[in-house]
mmCIF file of N, CA and C and ligand atoms in Angstrom:
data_model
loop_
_atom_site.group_PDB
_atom_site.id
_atom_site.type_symbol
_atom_site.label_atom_id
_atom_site.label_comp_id
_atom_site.label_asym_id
_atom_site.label_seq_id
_atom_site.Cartn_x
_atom_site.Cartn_y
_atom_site.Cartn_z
ATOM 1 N N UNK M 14 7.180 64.700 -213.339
ATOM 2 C CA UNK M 14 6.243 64.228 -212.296
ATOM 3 C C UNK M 14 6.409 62.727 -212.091
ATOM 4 N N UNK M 15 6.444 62.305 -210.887
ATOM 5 C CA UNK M 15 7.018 60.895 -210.964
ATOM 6 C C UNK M 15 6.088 59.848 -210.737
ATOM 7 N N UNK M 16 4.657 60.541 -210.577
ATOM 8 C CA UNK M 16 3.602 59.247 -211.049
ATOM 9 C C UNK M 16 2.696 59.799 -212.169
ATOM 10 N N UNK M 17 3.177 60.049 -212.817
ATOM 11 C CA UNK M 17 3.096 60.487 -214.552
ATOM 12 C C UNK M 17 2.989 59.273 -215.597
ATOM 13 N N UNK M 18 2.188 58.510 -216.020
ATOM 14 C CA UNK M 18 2.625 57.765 -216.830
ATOM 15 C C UNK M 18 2.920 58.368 -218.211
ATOM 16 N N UNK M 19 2.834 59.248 -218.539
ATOM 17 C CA UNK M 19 3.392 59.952 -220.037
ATOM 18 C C UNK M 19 4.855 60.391 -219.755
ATOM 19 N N UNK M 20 4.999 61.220 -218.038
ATOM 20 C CA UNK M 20 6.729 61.194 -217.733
ATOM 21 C C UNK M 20 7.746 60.397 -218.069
ATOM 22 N N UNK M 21 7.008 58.916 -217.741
ATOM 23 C CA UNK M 21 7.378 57.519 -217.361
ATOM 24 C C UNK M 21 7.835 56.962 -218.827
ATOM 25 N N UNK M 22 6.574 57.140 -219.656
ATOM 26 C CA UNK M 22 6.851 57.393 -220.882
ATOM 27 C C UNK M 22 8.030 57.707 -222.123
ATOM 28 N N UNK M 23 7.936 59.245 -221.584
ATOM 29 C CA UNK M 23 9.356 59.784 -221.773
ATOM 30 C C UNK M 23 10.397 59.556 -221.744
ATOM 31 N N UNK M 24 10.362 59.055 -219.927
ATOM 32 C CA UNK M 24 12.078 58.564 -219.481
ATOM 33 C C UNK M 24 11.990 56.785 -219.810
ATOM 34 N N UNK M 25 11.539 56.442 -220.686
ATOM 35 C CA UNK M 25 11.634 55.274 -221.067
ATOM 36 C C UNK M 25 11.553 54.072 -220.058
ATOM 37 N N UNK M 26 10.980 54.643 -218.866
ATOM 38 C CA UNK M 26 10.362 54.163 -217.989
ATOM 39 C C UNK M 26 9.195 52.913 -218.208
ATOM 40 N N UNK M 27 8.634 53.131 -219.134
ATOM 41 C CA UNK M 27 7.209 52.424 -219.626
ATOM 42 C C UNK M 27 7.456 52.783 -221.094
ATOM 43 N N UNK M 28 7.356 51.232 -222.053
ATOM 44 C CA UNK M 28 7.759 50.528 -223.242
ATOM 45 C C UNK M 28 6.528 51.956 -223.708
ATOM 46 N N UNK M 29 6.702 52.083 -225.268
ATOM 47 C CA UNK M 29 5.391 52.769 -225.989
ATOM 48 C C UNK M 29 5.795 52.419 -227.487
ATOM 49 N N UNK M 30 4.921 52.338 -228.552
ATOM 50 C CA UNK M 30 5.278 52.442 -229.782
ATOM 51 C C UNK M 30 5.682 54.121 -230.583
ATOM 52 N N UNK M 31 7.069 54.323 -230.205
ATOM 53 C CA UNK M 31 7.316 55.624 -230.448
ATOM 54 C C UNK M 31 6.835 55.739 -232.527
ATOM 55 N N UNK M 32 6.553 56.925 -232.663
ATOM 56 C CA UNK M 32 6.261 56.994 -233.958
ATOM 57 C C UNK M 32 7.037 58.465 -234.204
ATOM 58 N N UNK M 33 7.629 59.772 -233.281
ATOM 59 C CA UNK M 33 8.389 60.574 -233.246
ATOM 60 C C UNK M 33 9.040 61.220 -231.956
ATOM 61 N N UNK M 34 9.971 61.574 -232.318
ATOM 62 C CA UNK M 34 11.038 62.185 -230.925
ATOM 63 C C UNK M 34 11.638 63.491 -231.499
ATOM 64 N N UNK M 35 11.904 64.197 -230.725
ATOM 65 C CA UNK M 35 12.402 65.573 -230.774
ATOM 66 C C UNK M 35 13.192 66.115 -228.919
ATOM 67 N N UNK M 36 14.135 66.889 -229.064
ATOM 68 C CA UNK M 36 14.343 67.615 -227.590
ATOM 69 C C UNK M 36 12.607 67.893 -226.735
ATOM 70 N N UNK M 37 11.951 68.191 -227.313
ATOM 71 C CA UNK M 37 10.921 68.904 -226.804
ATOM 72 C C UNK M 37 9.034 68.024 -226.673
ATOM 73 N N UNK M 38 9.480 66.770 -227.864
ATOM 74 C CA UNK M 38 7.888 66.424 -228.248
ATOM 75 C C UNK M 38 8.506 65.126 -228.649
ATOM 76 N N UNK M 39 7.147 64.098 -227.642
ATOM 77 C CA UNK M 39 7.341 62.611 -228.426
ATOM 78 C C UNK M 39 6.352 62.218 -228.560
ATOM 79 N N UNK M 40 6.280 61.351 -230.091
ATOM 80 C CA UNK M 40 4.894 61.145 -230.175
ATOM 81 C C UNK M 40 4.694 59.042 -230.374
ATOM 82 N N UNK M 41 3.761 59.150 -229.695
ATOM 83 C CA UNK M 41 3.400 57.354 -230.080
ATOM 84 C C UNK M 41 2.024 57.056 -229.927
ATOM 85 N N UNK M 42 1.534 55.595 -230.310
ATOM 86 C CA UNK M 42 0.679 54.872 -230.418
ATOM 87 C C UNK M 42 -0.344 55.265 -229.502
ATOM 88 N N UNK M 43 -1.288 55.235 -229.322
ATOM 89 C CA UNK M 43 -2.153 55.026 -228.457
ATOM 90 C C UNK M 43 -2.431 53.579 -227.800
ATOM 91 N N UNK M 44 -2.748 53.030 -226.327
ATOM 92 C CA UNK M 44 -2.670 51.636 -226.261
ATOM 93 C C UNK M 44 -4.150 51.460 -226.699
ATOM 94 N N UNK M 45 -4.752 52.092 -226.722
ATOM 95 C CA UNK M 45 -6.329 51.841 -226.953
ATOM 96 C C UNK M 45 -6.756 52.555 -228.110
ATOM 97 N N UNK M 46 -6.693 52.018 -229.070
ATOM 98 C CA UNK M 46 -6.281 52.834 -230.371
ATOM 99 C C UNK M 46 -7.965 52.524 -231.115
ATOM 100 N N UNK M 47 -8.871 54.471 -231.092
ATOM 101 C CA UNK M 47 -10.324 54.247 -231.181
ATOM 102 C C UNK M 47 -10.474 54.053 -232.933
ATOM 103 N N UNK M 48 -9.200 54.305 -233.684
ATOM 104 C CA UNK M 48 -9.818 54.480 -234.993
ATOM 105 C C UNK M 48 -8.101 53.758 -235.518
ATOM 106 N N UNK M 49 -7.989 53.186 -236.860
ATOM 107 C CA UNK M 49 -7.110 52.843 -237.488
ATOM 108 C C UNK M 49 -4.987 53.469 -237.261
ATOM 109 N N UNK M 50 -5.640 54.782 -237.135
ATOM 110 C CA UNK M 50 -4.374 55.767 -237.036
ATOM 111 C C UNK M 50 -5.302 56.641 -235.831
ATOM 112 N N UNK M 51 -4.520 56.129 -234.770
ATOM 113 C CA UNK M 51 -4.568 56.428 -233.452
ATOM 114 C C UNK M 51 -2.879 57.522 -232.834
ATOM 115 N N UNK M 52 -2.681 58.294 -233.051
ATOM 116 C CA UNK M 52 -1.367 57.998 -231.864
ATOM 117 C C UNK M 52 -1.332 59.613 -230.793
ATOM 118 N N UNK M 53 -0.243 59.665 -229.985
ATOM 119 C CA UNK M 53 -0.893 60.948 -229.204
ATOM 120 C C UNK M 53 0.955 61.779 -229.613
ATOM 121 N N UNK M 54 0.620 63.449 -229.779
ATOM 122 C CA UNK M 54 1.790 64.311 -229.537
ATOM 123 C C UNK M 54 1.735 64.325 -228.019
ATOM 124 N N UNK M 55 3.182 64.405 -227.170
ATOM 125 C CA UNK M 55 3.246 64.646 -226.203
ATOM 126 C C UNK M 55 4.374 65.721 -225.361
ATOM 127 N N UNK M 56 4.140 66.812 -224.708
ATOM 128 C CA UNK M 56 5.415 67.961 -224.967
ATOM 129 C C UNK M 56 6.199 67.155 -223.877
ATOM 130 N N UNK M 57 7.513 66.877 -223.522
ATOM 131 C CA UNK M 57 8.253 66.186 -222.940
ATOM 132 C C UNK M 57 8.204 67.329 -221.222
ATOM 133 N N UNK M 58 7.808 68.171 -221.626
ATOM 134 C CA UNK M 58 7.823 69.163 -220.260
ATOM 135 C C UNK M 58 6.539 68.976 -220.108
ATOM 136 N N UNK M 59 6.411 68.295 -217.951
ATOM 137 C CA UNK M 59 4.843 68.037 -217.624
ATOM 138 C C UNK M 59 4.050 69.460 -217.640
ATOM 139 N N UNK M 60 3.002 69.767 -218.505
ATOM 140 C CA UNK M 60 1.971 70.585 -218.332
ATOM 141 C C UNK M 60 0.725 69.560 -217.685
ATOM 142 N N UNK M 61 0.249 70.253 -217.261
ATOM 143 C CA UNK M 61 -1.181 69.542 -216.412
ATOM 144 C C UNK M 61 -1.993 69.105 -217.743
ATOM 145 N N UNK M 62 -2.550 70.116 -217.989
ATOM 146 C CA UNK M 62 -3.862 70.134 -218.909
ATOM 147 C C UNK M 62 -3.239 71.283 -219.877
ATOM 148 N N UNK M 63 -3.985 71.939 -221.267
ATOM 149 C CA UNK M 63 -4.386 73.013 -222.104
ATOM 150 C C UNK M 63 -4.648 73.580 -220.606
ATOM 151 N N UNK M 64 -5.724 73.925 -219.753
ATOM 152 C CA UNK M 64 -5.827 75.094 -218.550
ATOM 153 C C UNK M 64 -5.046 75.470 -218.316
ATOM 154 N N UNK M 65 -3.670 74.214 -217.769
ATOM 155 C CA UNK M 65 -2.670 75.074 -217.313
ATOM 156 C C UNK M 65 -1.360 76.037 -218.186
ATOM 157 N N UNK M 66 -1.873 76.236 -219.426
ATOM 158 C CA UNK M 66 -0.772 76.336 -220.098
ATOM 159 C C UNK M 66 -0.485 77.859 -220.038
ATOM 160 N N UNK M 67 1.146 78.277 -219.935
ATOM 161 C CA UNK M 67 1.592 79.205 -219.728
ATOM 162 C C UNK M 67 1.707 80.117 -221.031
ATOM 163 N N UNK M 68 1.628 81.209 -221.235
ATOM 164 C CA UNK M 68 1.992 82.198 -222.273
ATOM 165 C C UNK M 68 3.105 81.796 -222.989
ATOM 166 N N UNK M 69 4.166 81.518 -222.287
ATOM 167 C CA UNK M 69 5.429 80.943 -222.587
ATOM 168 C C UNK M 69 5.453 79.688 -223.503
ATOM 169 N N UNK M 70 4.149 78.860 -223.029
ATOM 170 C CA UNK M 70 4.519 77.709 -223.726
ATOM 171 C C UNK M 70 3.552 77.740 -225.487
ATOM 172 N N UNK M 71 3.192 78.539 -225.453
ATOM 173 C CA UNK M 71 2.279 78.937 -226.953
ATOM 174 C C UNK M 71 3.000 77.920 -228.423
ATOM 175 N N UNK M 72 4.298 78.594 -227.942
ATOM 176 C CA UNK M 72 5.546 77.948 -229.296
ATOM 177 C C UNK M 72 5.529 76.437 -229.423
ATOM 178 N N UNK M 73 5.315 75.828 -228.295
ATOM 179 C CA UNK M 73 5.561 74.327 -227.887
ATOM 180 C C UNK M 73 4.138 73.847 -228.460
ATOM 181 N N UNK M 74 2.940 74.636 -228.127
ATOM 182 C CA UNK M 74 1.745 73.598 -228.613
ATOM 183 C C UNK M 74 1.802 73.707 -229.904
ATOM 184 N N UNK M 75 1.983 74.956 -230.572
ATOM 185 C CA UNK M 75 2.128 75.591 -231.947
ATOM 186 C C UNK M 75 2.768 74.001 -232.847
ATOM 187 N N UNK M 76 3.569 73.674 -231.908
ATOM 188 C CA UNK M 76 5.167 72.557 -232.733
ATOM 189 C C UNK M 76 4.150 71.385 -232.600
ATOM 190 N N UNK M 77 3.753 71.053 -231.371
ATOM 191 C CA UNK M 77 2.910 69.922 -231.434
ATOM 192 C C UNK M 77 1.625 69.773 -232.380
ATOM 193 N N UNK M 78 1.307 71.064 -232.609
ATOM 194 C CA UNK M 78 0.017 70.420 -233.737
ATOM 195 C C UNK M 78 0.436 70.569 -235.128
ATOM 196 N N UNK M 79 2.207 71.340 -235.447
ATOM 197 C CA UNK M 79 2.639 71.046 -236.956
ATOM 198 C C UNK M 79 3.276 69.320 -236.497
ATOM 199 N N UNK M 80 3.657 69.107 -235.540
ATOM 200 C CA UNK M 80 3.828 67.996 -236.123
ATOM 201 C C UNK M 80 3.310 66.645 -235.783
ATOM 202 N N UNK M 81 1.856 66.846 -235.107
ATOM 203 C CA UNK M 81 0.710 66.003 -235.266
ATOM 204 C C UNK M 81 0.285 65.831 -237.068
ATOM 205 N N UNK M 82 0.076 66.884 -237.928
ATOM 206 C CA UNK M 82 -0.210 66.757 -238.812
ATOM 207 C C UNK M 82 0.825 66.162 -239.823
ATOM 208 N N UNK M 83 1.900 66.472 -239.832
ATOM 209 C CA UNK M 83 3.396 66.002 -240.202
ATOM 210 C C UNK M 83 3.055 64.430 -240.395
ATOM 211 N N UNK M 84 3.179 64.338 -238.867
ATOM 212 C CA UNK M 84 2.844 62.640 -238.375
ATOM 213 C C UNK M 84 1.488 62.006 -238.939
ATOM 214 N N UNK M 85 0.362 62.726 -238.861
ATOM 215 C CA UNK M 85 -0.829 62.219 -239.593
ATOM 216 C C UNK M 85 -0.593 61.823 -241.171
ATOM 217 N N UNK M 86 0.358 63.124 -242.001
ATOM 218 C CA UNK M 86 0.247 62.418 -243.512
ATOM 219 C C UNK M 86 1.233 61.022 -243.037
ATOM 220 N N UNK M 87 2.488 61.136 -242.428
ATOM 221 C CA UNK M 87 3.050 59.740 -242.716
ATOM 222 C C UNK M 87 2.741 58.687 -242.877
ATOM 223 N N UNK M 88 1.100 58.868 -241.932
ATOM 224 C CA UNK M 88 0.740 57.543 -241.296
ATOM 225 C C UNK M 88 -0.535 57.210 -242.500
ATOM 226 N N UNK M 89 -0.673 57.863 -243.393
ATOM 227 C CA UNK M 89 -1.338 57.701 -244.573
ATOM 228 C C UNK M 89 -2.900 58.984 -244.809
ATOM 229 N N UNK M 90 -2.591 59.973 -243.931
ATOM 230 C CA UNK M 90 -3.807 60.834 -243.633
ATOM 231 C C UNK M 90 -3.799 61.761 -244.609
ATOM 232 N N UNK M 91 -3.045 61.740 -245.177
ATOM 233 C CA UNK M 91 -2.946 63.020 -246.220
ATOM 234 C C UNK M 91 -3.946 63.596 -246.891
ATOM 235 N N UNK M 92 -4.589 62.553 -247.750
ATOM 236 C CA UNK M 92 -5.583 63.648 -248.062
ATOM 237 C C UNK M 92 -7.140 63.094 -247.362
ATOM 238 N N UNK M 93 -7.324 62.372 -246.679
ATOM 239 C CA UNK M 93 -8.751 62.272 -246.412
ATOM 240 C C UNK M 93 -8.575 62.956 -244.718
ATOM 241 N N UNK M 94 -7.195 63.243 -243.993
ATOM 242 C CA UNK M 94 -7.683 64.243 -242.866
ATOM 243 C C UNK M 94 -7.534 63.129 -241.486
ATOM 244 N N UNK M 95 -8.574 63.919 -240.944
ATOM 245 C CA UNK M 95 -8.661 63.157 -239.436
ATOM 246 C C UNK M 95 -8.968 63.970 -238.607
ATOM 247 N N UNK M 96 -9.062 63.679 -237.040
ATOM 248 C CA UNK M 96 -9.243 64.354 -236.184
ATOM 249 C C UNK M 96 -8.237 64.769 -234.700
ATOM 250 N N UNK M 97 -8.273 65.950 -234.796
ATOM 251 C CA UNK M 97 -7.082 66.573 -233.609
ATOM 252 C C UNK M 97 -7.678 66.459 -232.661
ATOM 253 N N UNK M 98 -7.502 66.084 -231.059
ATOM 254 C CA UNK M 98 -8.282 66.192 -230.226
ATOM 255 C C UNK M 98 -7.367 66.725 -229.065
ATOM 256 N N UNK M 99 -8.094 67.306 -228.260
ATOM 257 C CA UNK M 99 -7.216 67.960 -226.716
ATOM 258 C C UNK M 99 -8.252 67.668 -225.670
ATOM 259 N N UNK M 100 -8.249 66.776 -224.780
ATOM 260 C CA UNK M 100 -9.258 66.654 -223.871
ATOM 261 C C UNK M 100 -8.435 67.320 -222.982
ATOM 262 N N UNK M 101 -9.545 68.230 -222.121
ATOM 263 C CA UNK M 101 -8.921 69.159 -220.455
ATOM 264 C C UNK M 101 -9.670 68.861 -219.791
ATOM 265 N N UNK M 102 -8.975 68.266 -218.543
ATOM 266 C CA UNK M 102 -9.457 68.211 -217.021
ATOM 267 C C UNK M 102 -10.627 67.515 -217.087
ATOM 268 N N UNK M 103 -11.291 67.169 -215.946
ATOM 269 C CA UNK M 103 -11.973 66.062 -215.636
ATOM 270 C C UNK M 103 -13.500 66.096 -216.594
ATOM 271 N N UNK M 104 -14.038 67.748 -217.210
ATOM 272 C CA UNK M 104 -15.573 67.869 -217.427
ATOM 273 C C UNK M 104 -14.872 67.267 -218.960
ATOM 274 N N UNK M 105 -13.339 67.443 -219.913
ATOM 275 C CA UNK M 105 -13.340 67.531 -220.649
ATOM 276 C C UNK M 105 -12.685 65.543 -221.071
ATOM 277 N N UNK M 106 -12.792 65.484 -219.977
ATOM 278 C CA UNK M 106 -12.709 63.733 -220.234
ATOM 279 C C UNK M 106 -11.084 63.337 -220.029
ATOM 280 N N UNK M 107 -10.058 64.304 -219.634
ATOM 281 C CA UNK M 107 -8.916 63.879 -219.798
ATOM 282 C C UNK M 107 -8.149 62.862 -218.622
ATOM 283 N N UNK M 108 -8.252 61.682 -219.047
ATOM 284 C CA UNK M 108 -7.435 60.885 -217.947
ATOM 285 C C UNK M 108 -6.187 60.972 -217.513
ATOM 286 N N UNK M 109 -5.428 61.112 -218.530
ATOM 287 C CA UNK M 109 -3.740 61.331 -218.069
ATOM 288 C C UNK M 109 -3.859 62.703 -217.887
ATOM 289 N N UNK M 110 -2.912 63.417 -217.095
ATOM 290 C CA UNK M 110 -3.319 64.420 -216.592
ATOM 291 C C UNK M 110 -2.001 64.837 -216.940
ATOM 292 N N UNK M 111 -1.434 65.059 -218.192
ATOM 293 C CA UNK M 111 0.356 65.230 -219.222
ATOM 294 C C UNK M 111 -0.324 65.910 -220.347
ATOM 295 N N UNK M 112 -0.487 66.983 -220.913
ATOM 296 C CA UNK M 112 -0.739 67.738 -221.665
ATOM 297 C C UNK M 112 -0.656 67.081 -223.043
ATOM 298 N N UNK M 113 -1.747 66.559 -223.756
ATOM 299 C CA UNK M 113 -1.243 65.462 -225.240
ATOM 300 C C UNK M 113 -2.644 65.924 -225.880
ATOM 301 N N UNK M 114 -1.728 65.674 -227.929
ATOM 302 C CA UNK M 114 -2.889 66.035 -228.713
ATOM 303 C C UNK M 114 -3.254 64.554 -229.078
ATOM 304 N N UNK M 115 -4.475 64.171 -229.231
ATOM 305 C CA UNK M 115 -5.076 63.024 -230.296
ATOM 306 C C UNK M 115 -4.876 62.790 -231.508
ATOM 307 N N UNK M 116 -4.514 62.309 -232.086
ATOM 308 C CA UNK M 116 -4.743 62.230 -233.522
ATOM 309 C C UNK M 116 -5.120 61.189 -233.731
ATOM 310 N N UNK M 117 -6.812 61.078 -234.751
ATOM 311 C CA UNK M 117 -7.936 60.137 -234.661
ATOM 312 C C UNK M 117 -7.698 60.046 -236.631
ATOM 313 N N UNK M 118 -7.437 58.840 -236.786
ATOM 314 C CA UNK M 118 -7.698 59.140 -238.782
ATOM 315 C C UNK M 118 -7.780 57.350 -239.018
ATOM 316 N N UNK M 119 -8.020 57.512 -240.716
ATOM 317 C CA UNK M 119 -7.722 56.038 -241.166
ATOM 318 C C UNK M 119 -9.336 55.717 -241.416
ATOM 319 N N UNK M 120 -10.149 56.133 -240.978
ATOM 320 C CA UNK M 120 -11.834 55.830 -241.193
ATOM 321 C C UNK M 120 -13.105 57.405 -241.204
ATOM 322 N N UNK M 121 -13.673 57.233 -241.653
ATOM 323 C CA UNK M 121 -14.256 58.381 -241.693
ATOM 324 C C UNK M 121 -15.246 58.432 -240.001
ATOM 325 N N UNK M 122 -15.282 59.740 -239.498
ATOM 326 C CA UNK M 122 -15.210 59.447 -238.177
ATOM 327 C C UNK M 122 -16.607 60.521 -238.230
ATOM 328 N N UNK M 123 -17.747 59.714 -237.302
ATOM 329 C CA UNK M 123 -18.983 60.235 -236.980
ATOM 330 C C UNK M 123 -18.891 61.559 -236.518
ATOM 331 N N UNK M 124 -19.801 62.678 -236.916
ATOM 332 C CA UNK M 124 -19.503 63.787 -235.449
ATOM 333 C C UNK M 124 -20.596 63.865 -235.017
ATOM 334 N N UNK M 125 -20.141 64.126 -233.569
ATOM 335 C CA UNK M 125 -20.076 64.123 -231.904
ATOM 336 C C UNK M 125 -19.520 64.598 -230.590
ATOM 337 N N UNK M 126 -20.342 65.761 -230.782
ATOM 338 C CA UNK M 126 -19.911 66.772 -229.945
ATOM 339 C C UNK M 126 -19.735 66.482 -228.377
ATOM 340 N N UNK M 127 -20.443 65.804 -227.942
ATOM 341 C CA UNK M 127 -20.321 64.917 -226.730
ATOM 342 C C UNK M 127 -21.355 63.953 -226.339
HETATM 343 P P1 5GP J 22 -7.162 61.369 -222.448
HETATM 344 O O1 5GP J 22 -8.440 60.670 -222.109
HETATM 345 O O2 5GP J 22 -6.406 61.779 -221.204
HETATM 346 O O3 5GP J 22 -7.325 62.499 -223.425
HETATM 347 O O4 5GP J 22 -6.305 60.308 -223.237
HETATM 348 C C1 5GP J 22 -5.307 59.515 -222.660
HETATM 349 C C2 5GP J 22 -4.985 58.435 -223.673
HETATM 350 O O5 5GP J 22 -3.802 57.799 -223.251
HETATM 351 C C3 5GP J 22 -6.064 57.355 -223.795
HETATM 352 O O6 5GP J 22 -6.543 57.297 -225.138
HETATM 353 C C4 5GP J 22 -5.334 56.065 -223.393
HETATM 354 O O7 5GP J 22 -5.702 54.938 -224.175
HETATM 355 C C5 5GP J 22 -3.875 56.426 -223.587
HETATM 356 N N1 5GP J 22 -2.980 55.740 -222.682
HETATM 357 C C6 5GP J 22 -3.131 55.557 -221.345
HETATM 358 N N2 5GP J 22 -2.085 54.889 -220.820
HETATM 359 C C7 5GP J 22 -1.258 54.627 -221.862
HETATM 360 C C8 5GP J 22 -0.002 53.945 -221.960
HETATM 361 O O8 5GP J 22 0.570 53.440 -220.986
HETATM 362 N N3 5GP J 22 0.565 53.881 -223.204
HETATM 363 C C9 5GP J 22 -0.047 54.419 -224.315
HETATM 364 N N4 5GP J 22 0.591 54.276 -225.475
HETATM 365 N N5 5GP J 22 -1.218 55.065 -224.255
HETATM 366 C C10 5GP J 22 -1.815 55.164 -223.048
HETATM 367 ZN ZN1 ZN J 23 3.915 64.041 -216.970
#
């Protein structure tokens, strides 16, 4: 999508602090980083939202949340955890509109359902 900034992203279009790459999934920093260990999985193929996701693509989110967690111990999460997040579409708060998981860790994090 070519006004995508996660596309843009991708095609190295727009600088990011990469933290993993794969054919299929890249993951980096967040620029607005809400907790210590901030960064986002991102599938390199534009999906809209989680709504739009195809049957087909099951395998791809499956990869993105083993290796959100992968990426979480590196980043020192191992054993105290953190939080996965998927915001969808506009009620669910999602601004970039590129299919990406959260990963929130590094502090113990309030809950808050909305
Ligand atoms: P959403 O609200 O869509 O779930 O989350 C989008 C996230 O992308 C936000 O946390 C925001 O800070 C982050 N973000 C937006 N633009 C950029 C960017 O250009 N680079 C990086 N690294 N993160 C971005
Ligand atoms: Zn995109």
């Amino acid at each position: 999508m070519s006004d995508c900034i996660f596309c843009k992203i991708i095609a190295g279009e727009i600088p990011s602090k990469k933290c993993y790459e794969d054919d299929e999934i890249i993951a980096f920093h967040d620029i607005h980083p809400v907790a210590p260990v901030h960064f986002l999985v991102v599938p390199k193929k534009h999906i809209n939202s989680l709504m739009e996701l195809e049957e087909a693509d099951t395998p791809l989110v499956g990869r993105m949340l083993f290796k959100a967690q992968e990426i979480a111990k590196e980043q020192g999460c191992a054993e105290k955890g953190g939080r996965f997040i998927l915001n969808a579409k506009k009620d669910g708060g999602q601004t970039i509109d590129h299919l990406h998981v959260h990963f929130i860790g590094g502090k113990t994090l309030g809950f808050k359902m909305c």
